[in-house]
Amino acid sequence: MVMAAYSSTDKKKTAGVSFEELVKEIKAGQFKPVYYLMGDEAFYIDRLADLLVETLLRPEERDFNLLTFFGAETDIDAVITAAKAYPMGAQHLVILVKEAQNLQHLERLEFYFRQMQPSSVLIFCHKNGTVDQRLKVVKLIKEKGVLFESKKLYDSQLPAFIKNYLQSHGATAAPGAPEMLAEFVGADLQRLASELDKLILSLPPERKIVTPDLVTTHIGVSKNFNIFELQ
């Protein structure tokens, strides 16, 4: 299941669209014909793509209505051709383009914008960088759909991310625990979310509080090198 939104002091944002706002719109069934998700932080890109697929299509609809492409193995014309098709037994046809940073001639998507298939939703996942925003097609994406940039969080923002992640899963953090996690795991949000999931599973139902001791035990940090205890 896709996770809830995680607020931060620096919202993931491009052209006024934040991660939290997009999550809210998608869950409310407010879909755009194209989503271009890009940036250096893969975590938010993956979460939005997963949420779109899960919200647009029921599991039994995905065999015929979820078409997945990889940027280095396809071309934009194949993506456009797929997007012009009709869904089979579903309301939407979803075209998911992974590794979109390797897709050549994105500008040809302009032809699709001239006559879009209203039942199709295109999702481009462009990681480790951003698209050239001087391109005319990028302006069209902003106009017709969503252009979203996922930026890396600063180290100072990680404790807030951890607290909000735990809260979205019905748990809380004792003083010092978010800072310890941020220090020991680092700014890789995919790994951080995975470690948080493990901690949440280890919590007793009657007391869902992540403490520094739990972090030390489950993340595998030696107490001999616990800088917080030394302080």
PDB file of C-alpha atoms in Angstrom:
ATOM      1  CA  MET A   1       0.000   0.000   0.000  1.00  0.00           C
ATOM      2  CA  VAL A   2       1.297   3.468  -0.832  1.00  0.00           C
ATOM      3  CA  MET A   3       2.234   5.579   2.134  1.00  0.00           C
ATOM      4  CA  ALA A   4       0.552   8.782   3.175  1.00  0.00           C
ATOM      5  CA  ALA A   5       2.052  12.172   2.484  1.00  0.00           C
ATOM      6  CA  TYR A   6       5.107  13.209   4.480  1.00  0.00           C
ATOM      7  CA  SER A   7       5.345  16.890   5.167  1.00  0.00           C
ATOM      8  CA  SER A   8       8.667  18.618   5.446  1.00  0.00           C
ATOM      9  CA  THR A   9       9.870  22.143   5.979  1.00  0.00           C
ATOM     10  CA  ASP A  10      10.865  22.150   2.310  1.00  0.00           C
ATOM     11  CA  LYS A  11       7.944  20.643   0.421  1.00  0.00           C
ATOM     12  CA  LYS A  12       8.736  18.759  -2.747  1.00  0.00           C
ATOM     13  CA  LYS A  13       7.658  21.374  -5.205  1.00  0.00           C
ATOM     14  CA  THR A  14       7.774  22.537  -8.803  1.00  0.00           C
ATOM     15  CA  ALA A  15       5.683  25.343 -10.283  1.00  0.00           C
ATOM     16  CA  GLY A  16       3.595  25.499  -7.125  1.00  0.00           C
ATOM     17  CA  VAL A  17       2.753  21.770  -6.956  1.00  0.00           C
ATOM     18  CA  SER A  18       3.914  19.954  -3.843  1.00  0.00           C
ATOM     19  CA  PHE A  19       4.074  16.251  -3.056  1.00  0.00           C
ATOM     20  CA  GLU A  20       1.394  16.671  -0.410  1.00  0.00           C
ATOM     21  CA  GLU A  21      -0.910  18.500  -2.799  1.00  0.00           C
ATOM     22  CA  LEU A  22      -0.480  15.859  -5.486  1.00  0.00           C
ATOM     23  CA  VAL A  23      -1.225  13.043  -3.035  1.00  0.00           C
ATOM     24  CA  LYS A  24      -4.400  14.838  -1.961  1.00  0.00           C
ATOM     25  CA  GLU A  25      -5.530  15.379  -5.567  1.00  0.00           C
ATOM     26  CA  ILE A  26      -4.837  11.794  -6.610  1.00  0.00           C
ATOM     27  CA  LYS A  27      -6.664  10.324  -3.615  1.00  0.00           C
ATOM     28  CA  ALA A  28      -9.606  12.609  -4.443  1.00  0.00           C
ATOM     29  CA  GLY A  29      -9.714  11.198  -7.990  1.00  0.00           C
ATOM     30  CA  GLN A  30      -8.526  14.426  -9.597  1.00  0.00           C
ATOM     31  CA  PHE A  31      -6.301  13.052 -12.352  1.00  0.00           C
ATOM     32  CA  LYS A  32      -4.286  14.788 -15.064  1.00  0.00           C
ATOM     33  CA  PRO A  33      -3.545  13.236 -18.483  1.00  0.00           C
ATOM     34  CA  VAL A  34       0.224  13.326 -17.955  1.00  0.00           C
ATOM     35  CA  TYR A  35       2.553  13.310 -14.969  1.00  0.00           C
ATOM     36  CA  TYR A  36       6.261  14.007 -15.438  1.00  0.00           C
ATOM     37  CA  LEU A  37       7.957  13.066 -12.163  1.00  0.00           C
ATOM     38  CA  MET A  38      11.633  14.000 -12.045  1.00  0.00           C
ATOM     39  CA  GLY A  39      14.496  14.787  -9.711  1.00  0.00           C
ATOM     40  CA  ASP A  40      17.333  13.479  -7.586  1.00  0.00           C
ATOM     41  CA  GLU A  41      15.155  11.983  -4.816  1.00  0.00           C
ATOM     42  CA  ALA A  42      13.673   8.721  -6.111  1.00  0.00           C
ATOM     43  CA  PHE A  43      11.533   8.191  -3.007  1.00  0.00           C
ATOM     44  CA  TYR A  44       8.859  10.751  -3.889  1.00  0.00           C
ATOM     45  CA  ILE A  45       8.859   9.779  -7.564  1.00  0.00           C
ATOM     46  CA  ASP A  46       8.231   6.123  -6.728  1.00  0.00           C
ATOM     47  CA  ARG A  47       5.551   6.939  -4.147  1.00  0.00           C
ATOM     48  CA  LEU A  48       3.608   9.137  -6.548  1.00  0.00           C
ATOM     49  CA  ALA A  49       3.860   6.635  -9.416  1.00  0.00           C
ATOM     50  CA  ASP A  50       2.698   3.803  -7.141  1.00  0.00           C
ATOM     51  CA  LEU A  51      -0.161   5.883  -5.775  1.00  0.00           C
ATOM     52  CA  LEU A  52      -1.327   6.792  -9.282  1.00  0.00           C
ATOM     53  CA  VAL A  53      -1.346   3.166 -10.432  1.00  0.00           C
ATOM     54  CA  GLU A  54      -3.106   1.935  -7.290  1.00  0.00           C
ATOM     55  CA  THR A  55      -5.733   4.678  -7.471  1.00  0.00           C
ATOM     56  CA  LEU A  56      -6.379   4.566 -11.207  1.00  0.00           C
ATOM     57  CA  LEU A  57      -6.586   0.785 -11.569  1.00  0.00           C
ATOM     58  CA  ARG A  58      -7.885  -2.045  -9.436  1.00  0.00           C
ATOM     59  CA  PRO A  59      -5.485  -5.024  -9.184  1.00  0.00           C
ATOM     60  CA  GLU A  60      -7.574  -7.136 -11.570  1.00  0.00           C
ATOM     61  CA  GLU A  61      -7.518  -4.349 -14.187  1.00  0.00           C
ATOM     62  CA  ARG A  62      -3.741  -3.998 -14.387  1.00  0.00           C
ATOM     63  CA  ASP A  63      -2.921  -6.960 -16.624  1.00  0.00           C
ATOM     64  CA  PHE A  64      -4.462  -5.257 -19.650  1.00  0.00           C
ATOM     65  CA  ASN A  65      -4.541  -1.596 -18.658  1.00  0.00           C
ATOM     66  CA  LEU A  66      -1.105  -0.948 -17.183  1.00  0.00           C
ATOM     67  CA  LEU A  67       1.526  -0.676 -19.908  1.00  0.00           C
ATOM     68  CA  THR A  68       5.090  -0.310 -18.638  1.00  0.00           C
ATOM     69  CA  PHE A  69       7.973   0.973 -20.759  1.00  0.00           C
ATOM     70  CA  PHE A  70      11.654   1.594 -20.014  1.00  0.00           C
ATOM     71  CA  GLY A  71      13.247   4.689 -21.472  1.00  0.00           C
ATOM     72  CA  ALA A  72      16.351   2.991 -22.849  1.00  0.00           C
ATOM     73  CA  GLU A  73      14.353   0.151 -24.445  1.00  0.00           C
ATOM     74  CA  THR A  74      11.570   2.086 -26.177  1.00  0.00           C
ATOM     75  CA  ASP A  75      10.924   5.285 -28.099  1.00  0.00           C
ATOM     76  CA  ILE A  76       8.475   8.110 -27.675  1.00  0.00           C
ATOM     77  CA  ASP A  77       6.423   6.995 -30.693  1.00  0.00           C
ATOM     78  CA  ALA A  78       5.700   3.643 -29.030  1.00  0.00           C
ATOM     79  CA  VAL A  79       4.603   5.480 -25.887  1.00  0.00           C
ATOM     80  CA  ILE A  80       2.303   7.755 -27.902  1.00  0.00           C
ATOM     81  CA  THR A  81       0.811   4.806 -29.785  1.00  0.00           C
ATOM     82  CA  ALA A  82       0.101   3.041 -26.492  1.00  0.00           C
ATOM     83  CA  ALA A  83      -1.501   6.171 -25.046  1.00  0.00           C
ATOM     84  CA  LYS A  84      -3.900   6.428 -27.979  1.00  0.00           C
ATOM     85  CA  ALA A  85      -5.396   2.995 -27.255  1.00  0.00           C
ATOM     86  CA  TYR A  86      -8.559   2.386 -25.241  1.00  0.00           C
ATOM     87  CA  PRO A  87      -8.762   0.684 -21.841  1.00  0.00           C
ATOM     88  CA  MET A  88     -10.121  -2.852 -21.623  1.00  0.00           C
ATOM     89  CA  GLY A  89     -12.775  -3.305 -18.966  1.00  0.00           C
ATOM     90  CA  ALA A  90     -11.517  -0.328 -16.971  1.00  0.00           C
ATOM     91  CA  GLN A  91     -12.025   3.396 -16.818  1.00  0.00           C
ATOM     92  CA  HIS A  92      -8.382   4.247 -17.426  1.00  0.00           C
ATOM     93  CA  LEU A  93      -5.397   3.064 -19.432  1.00  0.00           C
ATOM     94  CA  VAL A  94      -2.129   3.816 -17.599  1.00  0.00           C
ATOM     95  CA  ILE A  95       1.148   4.159 -19.469  1.00  0.00           C
ATOM     96  CA  LEU A  96       4.098   4.058 -17.065  1.00  0.00           C
ATOM     97  CA  VAL A  97       7.499   5.075 -18.452  1.00  0.00           C
ATOM     98  CA  LYS A  98      10.326   4.144 -16.091  1.00  0.00           C
ATOM     99  CA  GLU A  99      13.851   5.519 -16.506  1.00  0.00           C
ATOM    100  CA  ALA A 100      12.376   8.326 -18.606  1.00  0.00           C
ATOM    101  CA  GLN A 101      15.722  10.140 -18.426  1.00  0.00           C
ATOM    102  CA  ASN A 102      16.868   7.717 -21.151  1.00  0.00           C
ATOM    103  CA  LEU A 103      13.899   8.391 -23.448  1.00  0.00           C
ATOM    104  CA  GLN A 104      14.905  10.130 -26.653  1.00  0.00           C
ATOM    105  CA  HIS A 105      12.953  12.817 -28.553  1.00  0.00           C
ATOM    106  CA  LEU A 106      10.517  13.703 -25.796  1.00  0.00           C
ATOM    107  CA  GLU A 107       9.576  16.747 -27.877  1.00  0.00           C
ATOM    108  CA  ARG A 108       7.517  14.454 -30.139  1.00  0.00           C
ATOM    109  CA  LEU A 109       5.015  14.215 -27.295  1.00  0.00           C
ATOM    110  CA  GLU A 110       3.742  17.556 -28.649  1.00  0.00           C
ATOM    111  CA  PHE A 111       1.870  15.593 -31.324  1.00  0.00           C
ATOM    112  CA  TYR A 112       0.001  13.627 -28.667  1.00  0.00           C
ATOM    113  CA  PHE A 113      -1.088  16.817 -26.911  1.00  0.00           C
ATOM    114  CA  ARG A 114      -2.899  17.897 -30.083  1.00  0.00           C
ATOM    115  CA  GLN A 115      -5.361  15.028 -29.700  1.00  0.00           C
ATOM    116  CA  MET A 116      -5.102  13.330 -26.322  1.00  0.00           C
ATOM    117  CA  GLN A 117      -6.959  10.157 -25.401  1.00  0.00           C
ATOM    118  CA  PRO A 118      -9.106  11.241 -22.413  1.00  0.00           C
ATOM    119  CA  SER A 119      -9.062   7.776 -20.786  1.00  0.00           C
ATOM    120  CA  SER A 120      -5.244   7.521 -20.833  1.00  0.00           C
ATOM    121  CA  VAL A 121      -2.867   8.664 -18.109  1.00  0.00           C
ATOM    122  CA  LEU A 122       0.857   8.906 -18.872  1.00  0.00           C
ATOM    123  CA  ILE A 123       3.371   8.702 -16.018  1.00  0.00           C
ATOM    124  CA  PHE A 124       7.020   9.493 -16.709  1.00  0.00           C
ATOM    125  CA  CYS A 125       9.580   8.655 -13.993  1.00  0.00           C
ATOM    126  CA  HIS A 126      12.767  10.613 -14.643  1.00  0.00           C
ATOM    127  CA  LYS A 127      15.374  10.006 -11.935  1.00  0.00           C
ATOM    128  CA  ASN A 128      18.815  11.420 -11.188  1.00  0.00           C
ATOM    129  CA  GLY A 129      18.220  14.746 -12.829  1.00  0.00           C
ATOM    130  CA  THR A 130      15.601  16.928 -14.474  1.00  0.00           C
ATOM    131  CA  VAL A 131      14.232  17.497 -17.954  1.00  0.00           C
ATOM    132  CA  ASP A 132      15.309  20.553 -19.960  1.00  0.00           C
ATOM    133  CA  GLN A 133      12.573  23.007 -19.027  1.00  0.00           C
ATOM    134  CA  ARG A 134      13.306  25.191 -22.035  1.00  0.00           C
ATOM    135  CA  LEU A 135      11.650  22.609 -24.290  1.00  0.00           C
ATOM    136  CA  LYS A 136       8.236  23.545 -25.647  1.00  0.00           C
ATOM    137  CA  VAL A 137       6.888  20.119 -24.713  1.00  0.00           C
ATOM    138  CA  VAL A 138       7.790  20.727 -21.063  1.00  0.00           C
ATOM    139  CA  LYS A 139       5.686  23.893 -21.090  1.00  0.00           C
ATOM    140  CA  LEU A 140       2.840  21.795 -22.516  1.00  0.00           C
ATOM    141  CA  ILE A 141       3.268  19.219 -19.752  1.00  0.00           C
ATOM    142  CA  LYS A 142       2.956  22.012 -17.171  1.00  0.00           C
ATOM    143  CA  GLU A 143      -0.097  23.357 -18.969  1.00  0.00           C
ATOM    144  CA  LYS A 144      -1.930  20.064 -19.563  1.00  0.00           C
ATOM    145  CA  GLY A 145      -0.644  17.930 -16.700  1.00  0.00           C
ATOM    146  CA  VAL A 146       1.894  17.900 -13.865  1.00  0.00           C
ATOM    147  CA  LEU A 147       5.615  18.588 -13.856  1.00  0.00           C
ATOM    148  CA  PHE A 148       6.970  17.611 -10.447  1.00  0.00           C
ATOM    149  CA  GLU A 149      10.537  17.866  -9.183  1.00  0.00           C
ATOM    150  CA  SER A 150      11.637  15.699  -6.274  1.00  0.00           C
ATOM    151  CA  LYS A 151      14.609  17.233  -4.486  1.00  0.00           C
ATOM    152  CA  LYS A 152      16.902  15.668  -1.920  1.00  0.00           C
ATOM    153  CA  LEU A 153      16.162  16.583   1.679  1.00  0.00           C
ATOM    154  CA  TYR A 154      18.744  18.433   3.716  1.00  0.00           C
ATOM    155  CA  ASP A 155      20.115  16.558   6.729  1.00  0.00           C
ATOM    156  CA  SER A 156      18.339  19.044   8.983  1.00  0.00           C
ATOM    157  CA  GLN A 157      14.988  18.021   7.449  1.00  0.00           C
ATOM    158  CA  LEU A 158      15.354  14.287   8.101  1.00  0.00           C
ATOM    159  CA  PRO A 159      14.059  14.256  11.716  1.00  0.00           C
ATOM    160  CA  ALA A 160      10.833  15.984  10.557  1.00  0.00           C
ATOM    161  CA  PHE A 161      10.461  13.422   7.758  1.00  0.00           C
ATOM    162  CA  ILE A 162      10.914  10.587  10.281  1.00  0.00           C
ATOM    163  CA  LYS A 163       8.354  12.014  12.698  1.00  0.00           C
ATOM    164  CA  ASN A 164       5.766  12.484   9.951  1.00  0.00           C
ATOM    165  CA  TYR A 165       6.416   9.041   8.505  1.00  0.00           C
ATOM    166  CA  LEU A 166       5.871   7.436  11.905  1.00  0.00           C
ATOM    167  CA  GLN A 167       2.761   9.520  12.518  1.00  0.00           C
ATOM    168  CA  SER A 168       1.285   8.428   9.183  1.00  0.00           C
ATOM    169  CA  HIS A 169       1.664   4.827  10.410  1.00  0.00           C
ATOM    170  CA  GLY A 170       0.080   5.456  13.796  1.00  0.00           C
ATOM    171  CA  ALA A 171       3.374   5.644  15.698  1.00  0.00           C
ATOM    172  CA  THR A 172       5.366   8.353  17.452  1.00  0.00           C
ATOM    173  CA  ALA A 173       9.018   8.990  18.254  1.00  0.00           C
ATOM    174  CA  ALA A 174      10.551   9.557  21.677  1.00  0.00           C
ATOM    175  CA  PRO A 175      12.947  12.504  22.039  1.00  0.00           C
ATOM    176  CA  GLY A 176      16.276  11.782  20.374  1.00  0.00           C
ATOM    177  CA  ALA A 177      15.084   8.841  18.270  1.00  0.00           C
ATOM    178  CA  PRO A 178      14.540  10.770  14.981  1.00  0.00           C
ATOM    179  CA  GLU A 179      17.957  12.396  15.279  1.00  0.00           C
ATOM    180  CA  MET A 180      19.606   9.014  15.916  1.00  0.00           C
ATOM    181  CA  LEU A 181      17.903   7.478  12.899  1.00  0.00           C
ATOM    182  CA  ALA A 182      18.896  10.388  10.702  1.00  0.00           C
ATOM    183  CA  GLU A 183      22.491  10.124  11.904  1.00  0.00           C
ATOM    184  CA  PHE A 184      22.806   6.370  11.509  1.00  0.00           C
ATOM    185  CA  VAL A 185      20.828   5.795   8.286  1.00  0.00           C
ATOM    186  CA  GLY A 186      21.503   9.017   6.413  1.00  0.00           C
ATOM    187  CA  ALA A 187      19.575  10.855   3.716  1.00  0.00           C
ATOM    188  CA  ASP A 188      18.653   7.850   1.530  1.00  0.00           C
ATOM    189  CA  LEU A 189      14.878   8.075   1.983  1.00  0.00           C
ATOM    190  CA  GLN A 190      14.227   4.656   0.434  1.00  0.00           C
ATOM    191  CA  ARG A 191      16.497   3.003   3.000  1.00  0.00           C
ATOM    192  CA  LEU A 192      15.196   5.242   5.781  1.00  0.00           C
ATOM    193  CA  ALA A 193      11.585   4.274   5.009  1.00  0.00           C
ATOM    194  CA  SER A 194      12.580   0.598   4.954  1.00  0.00           C
ATOM    195  CA  GLU A 195      14.242   0.879   8.379  1.00  0.00           C
ATOM    196  CA  LEU A 196      11.224   2.745   9.740  1.00  0.00           C
ATOM    197  CA  ASP A 197       8.925  -0.010   8.469  1.00  0.00           C
ATOM    198  CA  LYS A 198      11.000  -2.568  10.385  1.00  0.00           C
ATOM    199  CA  LEU A 199      10.812  -0.494  13.553  1.00  0.00           C
ATOM    200  CA  ILE A 200       7.041  -0.034  13.219  1.00  0.00           C
ATOM    201  CA  LEU A 201       6.553  -3.809  12.853  1.00  0.00           C
ATOM    202  CA  SER A 202       8.565  -4.381  16.029  1.00  0.00           C
ATOM    203  CA  LEU A 203       6.356  -2.086  18.123  1.00  0.00           C
ATOM    204  CA  PRO A 204       3.758  -3.567  20.469  1.00  0.00           C
ATOM    205  CA  PRO A 205       0.173  -2.539  19.587  1.00  0.00           C
ATOM    206  CA  GLU A 206      -0.361  -0.945  22.991  1.00  0.00           C
ATOM    207  CA  ARG A 207       2.724   1.305  22.828  1.00  0.00           C
ATOM    208  CA  LYS A 208       3.728   2.440  19.361  1.00  0.00           C
ATOM    209  CA  ILE A 209       6.658   4.619  20.355  1.00  0.00           C
ATOM    210  CA  VAL A 210      10.071   4.442  18.702  1.00  0.00           C
ATOM    211  CA  THR A 211      12.722   5.026  21.366  1.00  0.00           C
ATOM    212  CA  PRO A 212      16.504   5.502  21.068  1.00  0.00           C
ATOM    213  CA  ASP A 213      16.971   2.011  22.562  1.00  0.00           C
ATOM    214  CA  LEU A 214      14.786   0.485  19.836  1.00  0.00           C
ATOM    215  CA  VAL A 215      16.765   2.331  17.189  1.00  0.00           C
ATOM    216  CA  THR A 216      20.006   0.972  18.648  1.00  0.00           C
ATOM    217  CA  THR A 217      18.640  -2.595  18.819  1.00  0.00           C
ATOM    218  CA  HIS A 218      16.914  -2.840  15.454  1.00  0.00           C
ATOM    219  CA  ILE A 219      19.153  -0.692  13.283  1.00  0.00           C
ATOM    220  CA  GLY A 220      22.165  -2.587  14.626  1.00  0.00           C
ATOM    221  CA  VAL A 221      24.125   0.371  15.983  1.00  0.00           C
ATOM    222  CA  SER A 222      26.705  -0.518  18.604  1.00  0.00           C
ATOM    223  CA  LYS A 223      26.263   1.286  21.912  1.00  0.00           C
ATOM    224  CA  ASN A 224      30.019   1.745  22.001  1.00  0.00           C
ATOM    225  CA  PHE A 225      29.661   4.246  19.166  1.00  0.00           C
ATOM    226  CA  ASN A 226      26.369   5.845  20.132  1.00  0.00           C
ATOM    227  CA  ILE A 227      27.320   9.526  20.053  1.00  0.00           C
ATOM    228  CA  PHE A 228      24.059  10.542  21.704  1.00  0.00           C
ATOM    229  CA  GLU A 229      24.827   8.453  24.797  1.00  0.00           C
ATOM    230  CA  LEU A 230      28.378   9.747  24.877  1.00  0.00           C
ATOM    231  CA  GLN A 231      27.044  13.280  24.934  1.00  0.00           C
TER     232      GLN A 231
END
